[in-house]
Amino acid sequence: MRRLQTIIAAAAMCFGLSAPGGAAEPIRIGSILSVTGPAAFLGDPELKTLQLYVETINQRGGVLGRPLQLVHYDDGSDASKANGFVKRLIEDDKIDVLIGGTTTGSTMSMVPAVERAGIPFVSLAGGVVIVDPVKKWLFKTPHTDRMAAERVFEDMKKRGLTRIALLSETSGFGQSGRKESEAAATRLGITLVANETYGPKDTDMTPQLTTIRGKADVQALFVFGLGQGPAIVNKNAKMLGLSLPVYHAHGVASEEFIRLSDGAAEGVRLPAAALLVAAKLPDEDPQKPVALGYTKAYTERFKEDVSTFGGHAHDALSIVVSAIERAGSTDKAKVRDAIEQTKDHVGAGGRFTMSPTDHMGLDLSAFRMLEVRNGDWVLID
Amino acid sequence: MLAQLLQFVFSGLTVGATYALAALGFTLIYNASHVINFAQGEFIMLGGILTVVFLASGLPLPVAILLALLIPAVAGVVIEKLTIEPAKGAGVESLIIITIGASLVVRGLVQVWFGKGAATFPAFSGSTPIAVAGAALAPQSLWVLGSMAVIVVALWLFFSRTIAGKGILATAVDPLAAQLVGINTQRVLLVSFALAAAIGAAGGILLTPITMTSYDVGIMLGLKGFVAAVVGGLGSGPGAVIGGLLVGVIEALTAGYVSSAYKDAVPFVLIFVILFFMPRGLLGPKTTERV
């Protein structure tokens, strides 16, 4: 085995694959993701995406002539494990940058150690708390639930809908969404005339919808949930003959959502990243080639549909690679500054322009408003 | 106002009918063995998932339903043969724990084989709601309630008119005496498991077009069915039906008039209240303690 490695190394040197003056020291990218456990549906595509692009970049000759090396640990959706692994990444694995933290909990548990050590850190979690207030070494690529709420309310106001009912899930995603929606509603002049909840495993939402229908002046319904619950809401609303415009959050943007709604999703609107409608984007859209390229690479390699979550990992890695190239070294302070100077970087999730006061770099235009028509997504604007 | 109340009651009766079918399953097995079979919820899940799979493979609905009733029944017999029978000498508590283990195995297998996603199939006779005094009733709800009524009547005929049914009743009253008059109590247990599994699966099949199914729906449906069985009086068939419908309606009324956040808690509080005042449940067997 060792002999084989020597031969390969020798061959590599002969073909001039490594930098002059011996084998190039790899750039170590640390990652801690929730590949198993309840958040696995987020962490699994994230890890696959990182592995896919580290391979692709190395085949093209690496970054600054040095290969990328992915050092990965799985926190099993447990924030305290992430906290243990991050110390190992910093002290033993001597990483140059850190990508990860699938959940907001995992990310925040890693922050103190990373800030102390001074390592550029790009999180893949959704919570607003990650970048508000801004922390020196911490960045993130996913949209926040605050943005989803604001984007939905913006579209409602355009249609003259200001008195709405909020129906949120009691899961972490739904609870955070409820809090952000309540805050955004006050800011944007939307009145919540009803504020109901349902459990993530509930099978019938007709009581909540009947209560909402009973409110005399309600103009629209906003559902904040994940998984099958929002699809059941669609079916129940159709059965009750609820004629309100229905909006959902970004968490259910998938083909499966339309299929599970069994015809009851017609006319439903939701905000989603451009990635999901890559093929339908107008040709002049700068995000189109990026989103299509990622979709093609991912589906060819893993034989499964792309998700927004893998897209966040794609964007994090491409922002880091571009920052290292602009910094011209892996000096941690220089790379951090280069990430902060990211400007008009087109990713799968949107166009990133970071600044000392904005460590996410996305605005509301990152969310496209979609509507279900004839069982398929249609771009509204 | 009336329309709103009626809507909550429709919603509650539909879900309650599934709880009632689950409770009937608990009752059958409890009567035959004094074991609470916590794998009952998995039979509900199997019914729904198998119908989805068979429909997707191109079988017509009646065939898919028949297979989705038969396979869980066989699974029930296999579970009895492999887990309950070898542990025959063990106490009732051990047997109950064994059923929890069996439910974990079934759930795990389905998770690996079917995946973690949710699935559904179209309602039997369309989804155009029927308007009743201002409230909407899904045609599928009528299927659920009607099928439950048919199953209850069929069970009643089985127990009161057939020798096999009477044999099960005799075993429930006194296993030793039943054995002495020549009833094969071992077979009674097997038949009970098969029946309980098929009834649970029927509930799962009927409810799936309304609520969808996934590998883990059995947990909550099974627990609610257990609550229904206890509220109605463990061991009583009519009690299981009344208990199930009651739990369903109270749940829907709580979600509608109080808060949807307390919906799941109410049935469990109900258990405490009813058992405090009526320790044998609403229709539990009346026995006198000998002092």
PDB file of C-alpha atoms in Angstrom, chain A residues 63-317:
ATOM      1  CA  VAL A  63      -6.042  26.566  -5.018  1.00  0.00           C
ATOM      2  CA  LEU A  64      -2.809  28.616  -5.209  1.00  0.00           C
ATOM      3  CA  GLY A  65      -1.203  25.409  -6.532  1.00  0.00           C
ATOM      4  CA  ARG A  66      -2.036  23.590  -3.316  1.00  0.00           C
ATOM      5  CA  PRO A  67      -4.613  20.761  -3.029  1.00  0.00           C
ATOM      6  CA  LEU A  68      -7.636  21.107  -0.721  1.00  0.00           C
ATOM      7  CA  GLN A  69      -8.001  18.617   2.090  1.00  0.00           C
ATOM      8  CA  LEU A  70     -11.423  18.183   3.729  1.00  0.00           C
ATOM      9  CA  VAL A  71     -11.231  17.222   7.409  1.00  0.00           C
ATOM     10  CA  HIS A  72     -14.768  16.263   8.425  1.00  0.00           C
ATOM     11  CA  TYR A  73     -16.542  15.305  11.667  1.00  0.00           C
ATOM     12  CA  ASP A  74     -20.232  14.383  12.089  1.00  0.00           C
ATOM     13  CA  ASP A  75     -21.845  15.944  15.163  1.00  0.00           C
ATOM     14  CA  GLY A  76     -24.940  13.700  14.910  1.00  0.00           C
ATOM     15  CA  SER A  77     -27.187  16.806  15.201  1.00  0.00           C
ATOM     16  CA  ASP A  78     -25.834  17.337  18.728  1.00  0.00           C
ATOM     17  CA  ALA A  79     -24.491  20.836  19.472  1.00  0.00           C
ATOM     18  CA  SER A  80     -22.316  19.706  22.397  1.00  0.00           C
ATOM     19  CA  LYS A  81     -20.485  17.227  20.138  1.00  0.00           C
ATOM     20  CA  ALA A  82     -19.782  20.014  17.643  1.00  0.00           C
ATOM     21  CA  ASN A  83     -18.196  21.944  20.486  1.00  0.00           C
ATOM     22  CA  GLY A  84     -15.832  19.003  21.210  1.00  0.00           C
ATOM     23  CA  PHE A  85     -14.928  18.389  17.564  1.00  0.00           C
ATOM     24  CA  VAL A  86     -14.106  22.027  16.843  1.00  0.00           C
ATOM     25  CA  LYS A  87     -11.330  21.950  19.474  1.00  0.00           C
ATOM     26  CA  ARG A  88      -9.893  18.874  17.794  1.00  0.00           C
ATOM     27  CA  LEU A  89     -10.026  20.589  14.384  1.00  0.00           C
ATOM     28  CA  ILE A  90      -8.199  23.642  15.709  1.00  0.00           C
ATOM     29  CA  GLU A  91      -5.573  21.955  17.913  1.00  0.00           C
ATOM     30  CA  ASP A  92      -4.865  18.600  16.220  1.00  0.00           C
ATOM     31  CA  ASP A  93      -5.899  19.015  12.597  1.00  0.00           C
ATOM     32  CA  LYS A  94      -4.537  22.584  12.301  1.00  0.00           C
ATOM     33  CA  ILE A  95      -7.262  23.672   9.897  1.00  0.00           C
ATOM     34  CA  ASP A  96      -6.984  26.849   7.820  1.00  0.00           C
ATOM     35  CA  VAL A  97     -10.719  27.578   7.473  1.00  0.00           C
ATOM     36  CA  LEU A  98     -13.894  26.105   8.944  1.00  0.00           C
ATOM     37  CA  ILE A  99     -17.124  25.424   7.051  1.00  0.00           C
ATOM     38  CA  GLY A 100     -20.110  24.093   8.885  1.00  0.00           C
ATOM     39  CA  GLY A 101     -22.415  24.019  11.696  1.00  0.00           C
ATOM     40  CA  THR A 102     -25.516  22.588   9.995  1.00  0.00           C
ATOM     41  CA  THR A 103     -27.826  23.889  12.708  1.00  0.00           C
ATOM     42  CA  THR A 104     -27.843  27.237  14.470  1.00  0.00           C
ATOM     43  CA  GLY A 105     -27.255  25.412  17.780  1.00  0.00           C
ATOM     44  CA  SER A 106     -24.113  23.647  16.529  1.00  0.00           C
ATOM     45  CA  THR A 107     -22.769  26.849  14.987  1.00  0.00           C
ATOM     46  CA  MET A 108     -23.208  28.905  18.135  1.00  0.00           C
ATOM     47  CA  SER A 109     -21.566  26.190  20.275  1.00  0.00           C
ATOM     48  CA  MET A 110     -18.441  26.451  18.102  1.00  0.00           C
ATOM     49  CA  VAL A 111     -18.229  30.247  18.055  1.00  0.00           C
ATOM     50  CA  PRO A 112     -16.240  30.874  21.304  1.00  0.00           C
ATOM     51  CA  ALA A 113     -13.432  28.439  20.412  1.00  0.00           C
ATOM     52  CA  VAL A 114     -13.191  29.677  16.803  1.00  0.00           C
ATOM     53  CA  GLU A 115     -13.189  33.357  17.785  1.00  0.00           C
ATOM     54  CA  ARG A 116     -10.426  32.678  20.336  1.00  0.00           C
ATOM     55  CA  ALA A 117      -8.273  30.804  17.824  1.00  0.00           C
ATOM     56  CA  GLY A 118      -9.002  33.297  15.034  1.00  0.00           C
ATOM     57  CA  ILE A 119     -10.073  31.021  12.162  1.00  0.00           C
ATOM     58  CA  PRO A 120     -12.276  32.126   9.236  1.00  0.00           C
ATOM     59  CA  PHE A 121     -15.596  30.373   9.804  1.00  0.00           C
ATOM     60  CA  VAL A 122     -18.531  30.110   7.342  1.00  0.00           C
ATOM     61  CA  SER A 123     -21.701  28.636   8.840  1.00  0.00           C
ATOM     62  CA  LEU A 124     -24.439  26.783   6.930  1.00  0.00           C
ATOM     63  CA  ALA A 125     -27.203  27.425   9.475  1.00  0.00           C
ATOM     64  CA  GLY A 126     -30.239  29.660   9.102  1.00  0.00           C
ATOM     65  CA  GLY A 127     -30.606  31.547  12.392  1.00  0.00           C
ATOM     66  CA  VAL A 128     -30.379  35.355  12.421  1.00  0.00           C
ATOM     67  CA  VAL A 129     -28.401  35.197  15.680  1.00  0.00           C
ATOM     68  CA  ILE A 130     -25.300  33.951  13.780  1.00  0.00           C
ATOM     69  CA  VAL A 131     -24.691  37.287  12.044  1.00  0.00           C
ATOM     70  CA  ASP A 132     -26.660  39.664  14.278  1.00  0.00           C
ATOM     71  CA  PRO A 133     -24.666  41.003  16.079  1.00  0.00           C
ATOM     72  CA  VAL A 134     -21.704  40.552  13.715  1.00  0.00           C
ATOM     73  CA  LYS A 135     -18.849  38.409  15.042  1.00  0.00           C
ATOM     74  CA  LYS A 136     -15.345  39.019  13.725  1.00  0.00           C
ATOM     75  CA  TRP A 137     -14.543  35.560  12.293  1.00  0.00           C
ATOM     76  CA  LEU A 138     -18.066  34.268  11.608  1.00  0.00           C
ATOM     77  CA  PHE A 139     -19.942  34.385   8.272  1.00  0.00           C
ATOM     78  CA  LYS A 140     -22.926  32.489   6.881  1.00  0.00           C
ATOM     79  CA  THR A 141     -24.424  31.656   3.465  1.00  0.00           C
ATOM     80  CA  PRO A 142     -28.073  30.521   4.017  1.00  0.00           C
ATOM     81  CA  HIS A 143     -31.004  32.923   3.927  1.00  0.00           C
ATOM     82  CA  THR A 144     -32.581  33.665   7.308  1.00  0.00           C
ATOM     83  CA  ASP A 145     -36.158  33.008   8.372  1.00  0.00           C
ATOM     84  CA  ARG A 146     -36.484  36.776   8.881  1.00  0.00           C
ATOM     85  CA  MET A 147     -35.842  37.252   5.150  1.00  0.00           C
ATOM     86  CA  ALA A 148     -38.449  34.611   4.276  1.00  0.00           C
ATOM     87  CA  ALA A 149     -41.072  36.387   6.377  1.00  0.00           C
ATOM     88  CA  GLU A 150     -40.151  39.794   4.936  1.00  0.00           C
ATOM     89  CA  ARG A 151     -40.243  38.500   1.360  1.00  0.00           C
ATOM     90  CA  VAL A 152     -43.700  36.975   1.886  1.00  0.00           C
ATOM     91  CA  PHE A 153     -45.088  40.126   3.538  1.00  0.00           C
ATOM     92  CA  GLU A 154     -43.655  42.239   0.722  1.00  0.00           C
ATOM     93  CA  ASP A 155     -45.538  40.143  -1.837  1.00  0.00           C
ATOM     94  CA  MET A 156     -48.724  40.292   0.245  1.00  0.00           C
ATOM     95  CA  LYS A 157     -48.590  44.078   0.457  1.00  0.00           C
ATOM     96  CA  LYS A 158     -48.151  44.251  -3.308  1.00  0.00           C
ATOM     97  CA  ARG A 159     -51.463  42.416  -3.588  1.00  0.00           C
ATOM     98  CA  GLY A 160     -53.063  44.661  -0.930  1.00  0.00           C
ATOM     99  CA  LEU A 161     -53.256  41.917   1.701  1.00  0.00           C
ATOM    100  CA  THR A 162     -52.487  43.368   5.152  1.00  0.00           C
ATOM    101  CA  ARG A 163     -54.699  41.463   7.588  1.00  0.00           C
ATOM    102  CA  ILE A 164     -53.407  37.932   7.724  1.00  0.00           C
ATOM    103  CA  ALA A 165     -53.493  34.703   9.740  1.00  0.00           C
ATOM    104  CA  LEU A 166     -50.241  33.037  10.796  1.00  0.00           C
ATOM    105  CA  LEU A 167     -50.200  29.249  11.252  1.00  0.00           C
ATOM    106  CA  SER A 168     -46.822  27.986  12.474  1.00  0.00           C
ATOM    107  CA  GLU A 169     -45.355  24.625  13.403  1.00  0.00           C
ATOM    108  CA  THR A 170     -44.229  24.025  17.008  1.00  0.00           C
ATOM    109  CA  SER A 171     -40.832  22.697  15.792  1.00  0.00           C
ATOM    110  CA  GLY A 172     -37.640  24.775  16.177  1.00  0.00           C
ATOM    111  CA  PHE A 173     -37.928  25.966  12.570  1.00  0.00           C
ATOM    112  CA  GLY A 174     -41.573  26.993  13.019  1.00  0.00           C
ATOM    113  CA  GLN A 175     -41.060  28.647  16.404  1.00  0.00           C
ATOM    114  CA  SER A 176     -38.212  30.771  15.141  1.00  0.00           C
ATOM    115  CA  GLY A 177     -40.256  31.582  12.041  1.00  0.00           C
ATOM    116  CA  ARG A 178     -43.195  32.623  14.199  1.00  0.00           C
ATOM    117  CA  LYS A 179     -41.020  34.988  16.242  1.00  0.00           C
ATOM    118  CA  GLU A 180     -39.470  36.550  13.134  1.00  0.00           C
ATOM    119  CA  SER A 181     -42.861  36.813  11.386  1.00  0.00           C
ATOM    120  CA  GLU A 182     -44.382  38.592  14.362  1.00  0.00           C
ATOM    121  CA  ALA A 183     -41.491  41.088  14.405  1.00  0.00           C
ATOM    122  CA  ALA A 184     -41.510  41.574  10.629  1.00  0.00           C
ATOM    123  CA  ALA A 185     -45.290  42.058  10.589  1.00  0.00           C
ATOM    124  CA  THR A 186     -45.029  44.980  13.009  1.00  0.00           C
ATOM    125  CA  ARG A 187     -42.199  46.539  10.971  1.00  0.00           C
ATOM    126  CA  LEU A 188     -43.987  46.186   7.638  1.00  0.00           C
ATOM    127  CA  GLY A 189     -47.466  47.204   8.773  1.00  0.00           C
ATOM    128  CA  ILE A 190     -49.071  43.761   8.545  1.00  0.00           C
ATOM    129  CA  THR A 191     -51.696  42.864  11.161  1.00  0.00           C
ATOM    130  CA  LEU A 192     -51.869  39.295  12.460  1.00  0.00           C
ATOM    131  CA  VAL A 193     -55.580  38.745  13.048  1.00  0.00           C
ATOM    132  CA  ALA A 194     -54.982  35.099  14.007  1.00  0.00           C
ATOM    133  CA  ASN A 195     -51.857  33.377  15.319  1.00  0.00           C
ATOM    134  CA  GLU A 196     -52.315  29.581  15.480  1.00  0.00           C
ATOM    135  CA  THR A 197     -49.893  26.656  15.803  1.00  0.00           C
ATOM    136  CA  TYR A 198     -49.828  22.931  14.986  1.00  0.00           C
ATOM    137  CA  GLY A 199     -47.530  20.052  16.017  1.00  0.00           C
ATOM    138  CA  PRO A 200     -44.969  18.666  13.514  1.00  0.00           C
ATOM    139  CA  LYS A 201     -46.689  15.237  13.671  1.00  0.00           C
ATOM    140  CA  ASP A 202     -50.269  16.539  13.535  1.00  0.00           C
ATOM    141  CA  THR A 203     -52.507  14.921  10.955  1.00  0.00           C
ATOM    142  CA  ASP A 204     -55.462  17.301  10.883  1.00  0.00           C
ATOM    143  CA  MET A 205     -55.437  21.119  10.853  1.00  0.00           C
ATOM    144  CA  THR A 206     -59.142  21.689  10.121  1.00  0.00           C
ATOM    145  CA  PRO A 207     -59.840  23.016  13.661  1.00  0.00           C
ATOM    146  CA  GLN A 208     -57.151  25.721  13.313  1.00  0.00           C
ATOM    147  CA  LEU A 209     -58.293  26.582   9.778  1.00  0.00           C
ATOM    148  CA  THR A 210     -61.933  26.743  10.887  1.00  0.00           C
ATOM    149  CA  THR A 211     -60.962  29.227  13.592  1.00  0.00           C
ATOM    150  CA  ILE A 212     -59.032  31.270  11.010  1.00  0.00           C
ATOM    151  CA  ARG A 213     -61.978  31.178   8.600  1.00  0.00           C
ATOM    152  CA  GLY A 214     -64.158  32.494  11.445  1.00  0.00           C
ATOM    153  CA  LYS A 215     -62.151  35.764  11.604  1.00  0.00           C
ATOM    154  CA  ALA A 216     -64.279  38.222   9.645  1.00  0.00           C
ATOM    155  CA  ASP A 217     -61.572  40.359   8.026  1.00  0.00           C
ATOM    156  CA  VAL A 218     -58.721  37.911   7.383  1.00  0.00           C
ATOM    157  CA  GLN A 219     -57.227  38.373   3.899  1.00  0.00           C
ATOM    158  CA  ALA A 220     -54.438  35.767   3.608  1.00  0.00           C
ATOM    159  CA  LEU A 221     -52.884  32.756   5.321  1.00  0.00           C
ATOM    160  CA  PHE A 222     -49.150  32.364   6.009  1.00  0.00           C
ATOM    161  CA  VAL A 223     -47.987  28.864   7.009  1.00  0.00           C
ATOM    162  CA  PHE A 224     -44.507  28.482   8.566  1.00  0.00           C
ATOM    163  CA  GLY A 225     -43.532  24.813   8.685  1.00  0.00           C
ATOM    164  CA  LEU A 226     -41.436  21.940   7.310  1.00  0.00           C
ATOM    165  CA  GLY A 227     -42.217  18.495   5.924  1.00  0.00           C
ATOM    166  CA  GLN A 228     -45.725  17.045   5.577  1.00  0.00           C
ATOM    167  CA  GLY A 229     -47.623  19.467   7.859  1.00  0.00           C
ATOM    168  CA  PRO A 230     -47.859  22.309   5.282  1.00  0.00           C
ATOM    169  CA  ALA A 231     -49.148  19.813   2.666  1.00  0.00           C
ATOM    170  CA  ILE A 232     -51.905  18.706   5.067  1.00  0.00           C
ATOM    171  CA  VAL A 233     -52.792  22.380   5.594  1.00  0.00           C
ATOM    172  CA  ASN A 234     -53.258  22.699   1.814  1.00  0.00           C
ATOM    173  CA  LYS A 235     -55.537  19.661   1.690  1.00  0.00           C
ATOM    174  CA  ASN A 236     -57.581  20.767   4.709  1.00  0.00           C
ATOM    175  CA  ALA A 237     -57.919  24.309   3.355  1.00  0.00           C
ATOM    176  CA  LYS A 238     -59.203  22.984   0.038  1.00  0.00           C
ATOM    177  CA  MET A 239     -61.698  20.705   1.774  1.00  0.00           C
ATOM    178  CA  LEU A 240     -63.006  23.558   3.919  1.00  0.00           C
ATOM    179  CA  GLY A 241     -63.360  25.710   0.826  1.00  0.00           C
ATOM    180  CA  LEU A 242     -61.043  28.333   2.348  1.00  0.00           C
ATOM    181  CA  SER A 243     -60.729  30.947  -0.395  1.00  0.00           C
ATOM    182  CA  LEU A 244     -57.782  32.894   1.118  1.00  0.00           C
ATOM    183  CA  PRO A 245     -54.475  33.250  -0.757  1.00  0.00           C
ATOM    184  CA  VAL A 246     -52.079  30.805   0.954  1.00  0.00           C
ATOM    185  CA  TYR A 247     -48.331  31.457   1.461  1.00  0.00           C
ATOM    186  CA  HIS A 248     -45.737  29.008   2.775  1.00  0.00           C
ATOM    187  CA  ALA A 249     -42.192  29.470   4.084  1.00  0.00           C
ATOM    188  CA  HIS A 250     -38.990  28.509   2.207  1.00  0.00           C
ATOM    189  CA  GLY A 251     -38.681  25.179   4.080  1.00  0.00           C
ATOM    190  CA  VAL A 252     -41.149  23.285   1.862  1.00  0.00           C
ATOM    191  CA  ALA A 253     -39.837  24.344  -1.550  1.00  0.00           C
ATOM    192  CA  SER A 254     -39.619  20.894  -3.199  1.00  0.00           C
ATOM    193  CA  GLU A 255     -41.398  18.771  -5.791  1.00  0.00           C
ATOM    194  CA  GLU A 256     -42.496  16.458  -2.978  1.00  0.00           C
ATOM    195  CA  PHE A 257     -44.560  19.263  -1.422  1.00  0.00           C
ATOM    196  CA  ILE A 258     -46.705  19.557  -4.564  1.00  0.00           C
ATOM    197  CA  ARG A 259     -47.052  15.780  -4.816  1.00  0.00           C
ATOM    198  CA  LEU A 260     -48.102  15.337  -1.162  1.00  0.00           C
ATOM    199  CA  SER A 261     -50.662  18.139  -1.442  1.00  0.00           C
ATOM    200  CA  ASP A 262     -52.477  15.955  -3.991  1.00  0.00           C
ATOM    201  CA  GLY A 263     -53.825  18.771  -6.164  1.00  0.00           C
ATOM    202  CA  ALA A 264     -54.504  21.120  -3.256  1.00  0.00           C
ATOM    203  CA  ALA A 265     -51.356  23.218  -3.769  1.00  0.00           C
ATOM    204  CA  GLU A 266     -52.711  25.148  -6.790  1.00  0.00           C
ATOM    205  CA  GLY A 267     -52.203  28.896  -6.370  1.00  0.00           C
ATOM    206  CA  VAL A 268     -50.037  28.522  -3.267  1.00  0.00           C
ATOM    207  CA  ARG A 269     -47.030  30.899  -3.130  1.00  0.00           C
ATOM    208  CA  LEU A 270     -43.675  30.658  -1.389  1.00  0.00           C
ATOM    209  CA  PRO A 271     -40.200  32.236  -1.401  1.00  0.00           C
ATOM    210  CA  ALA A 272     -37.344  29.996  -2.578  1.00  0.00           C
ATOM    211  CA  ALA A 273     -33.741  30.143  -3.729  1.00  0.00           C
ATOM    212  CA  ALA A 274     -33.137  30.329  -7.483  1.00  0.00           C
ATOM    213  CA  LEU A 275     -31.570  26.857  -7.341  1.00  0.00           C
ATOM    214  CA  LEU A 276     -34.975  25.151  -7.294  1.00  0.00           C
ATOM    215  CA  VAL A 277     -36.154  26.782 -10.503  1.00  0.00           C
ATOM    216  CA  ALA A 278     -32.728  26.921 -12.181  1.00  0.00           C
ATOM    217  CA  ALA A 279     -34.014  25.735 -15.562  1.00  0.00           C
ATOM    218  CA  LYS A 280     -36.864  28.263 -15.557  1.00  0.00           C
ATOM    219  CA  LEU A 281     -34.714  31.340 -14.845  1.00  0.00           C
ATOM    220  CA  PRO A 282     -34.398  33.840 -17.704  1.00  0.00           C
ATOM    221  CA  ASP A 283     -31.129  33.375 -19.624  1.00  0.00           C
ATOM    222  CA  GLU A 284     -29.772  36.803 -18.626  1.00  0.00           C
ATOM    223  CA  ASP A 285     -30.043  35.901 -14.916  1.00  0.00           C
ATOM    224  CA  PRO A 286     -26.438  35.672 -13.616  1.00  0.00           C
ATOM    225  CA  GLN A 287     -27.468  32.919 -11.185  1.00  0.00           C
ATOM    226  CA  LYS A 288     -28.671  30.624 -13.959  1.00  0.00           C
ATOM    227  CA  PRO A 289     -25.304  29.109 -15.024  1.00  0.00           C
ATOM    228  CA  VAL A 290     -24.177  28.655 -11.406  1.00  0.00           C
ATOM    229  CA  ALA A 291     -27.426  27.007 -10.299  1.00  0.00           C
ATOM    230  CA  LEU A 292     -27.634  24.804 -13.411  1.00  0.00           C
ATOM    231  CA  GLY A 293     -23.971  23.793 -13.116  1.00  0.00           C
ATOM    232  CA  TYR A 294     -24.362  22.768  -9.504  1.00  0.00           C
ATOM    233  CA  THR A 295     -27.612  20.882 -10.231  1.00  0.00           C
ATOM    234  CA  LYS A 296     -25.964  18.950 -13.060  1.00  0.00           C
ATOM    235  CA  ALA A 297     -22.805  18.061 -11.119  1.00  0.00           C
ATOM    236  CA  TYR A 298     -24.743  16.998  -8.021  1.00  0.00           C
ATOM    237  CA  THR A 299     -27.460  14.917  -9.718  1.00  0.00           C
ATOM    238  CA  GLU A 300     -24.958  13.170 -11.996  1.00  0.00           C
ATOM    239  CA  ARG A 301     -22.760  12.191  -9.094  1.00  0.00           C
ATOM    240  CA  PHE A 302     -25.304  11.270  -6.409  1.00  0.00           C
ATOM    241  CA  LYS A 303     -28.421  10.379  -8.474  1.00  0.00           C
ATOM    242  CA  GLU A 304     -30.713  12.450  -6.222  1.00  0.00           C
ATOM    243  CA  ASP A 305     -32.373  15.866  -6.454  1.00  0.00           C
ATOM    244  CA  VAL A 306     -30.467  18.955  -5.343  1.00  0.00           C
ATOM    245  CA  SER A 307     -31.702  20.762  -2.255  1.00  0.00           C
ATOM    246  CA  THR A 308     -31.287  24.349  -1.111  1.00  0.00           C
ATOM    247  CA  PHE A 309     -29.151  23.033   1.768  1.00  0.00           C
ATOM    248  CA  GLY A 310     -26.438  21.538  -0.440  1.00  0.00           C
ATOM    249  CA  GLY A 311     -26.495  24.859  -2.293  1.00  0.00           C
ATOM    250  CA  HIS A 312     -25.487  26.658   0.927  1.00  0.00           C
ATOM    251  CA  ALA A 313     -22.405  24.391   1.193  1.00  0.00           C
ATOM    252  CA  HIS A 314     -21.570  25.055  -2.471  1.00  0.00           C
ATOM    253  CA  ASP A 315     -21.704  28.809  -1.843  1.00  0.00           C
ATOM    254  CA  ALA A 316     -19.662  28.612   1.384  1.00  0.00           C
ATOM    255  CA  LEU A 317     -16.857  26.672  -0.321  1.00  0.00           C
TER     256      LEU A 317
END
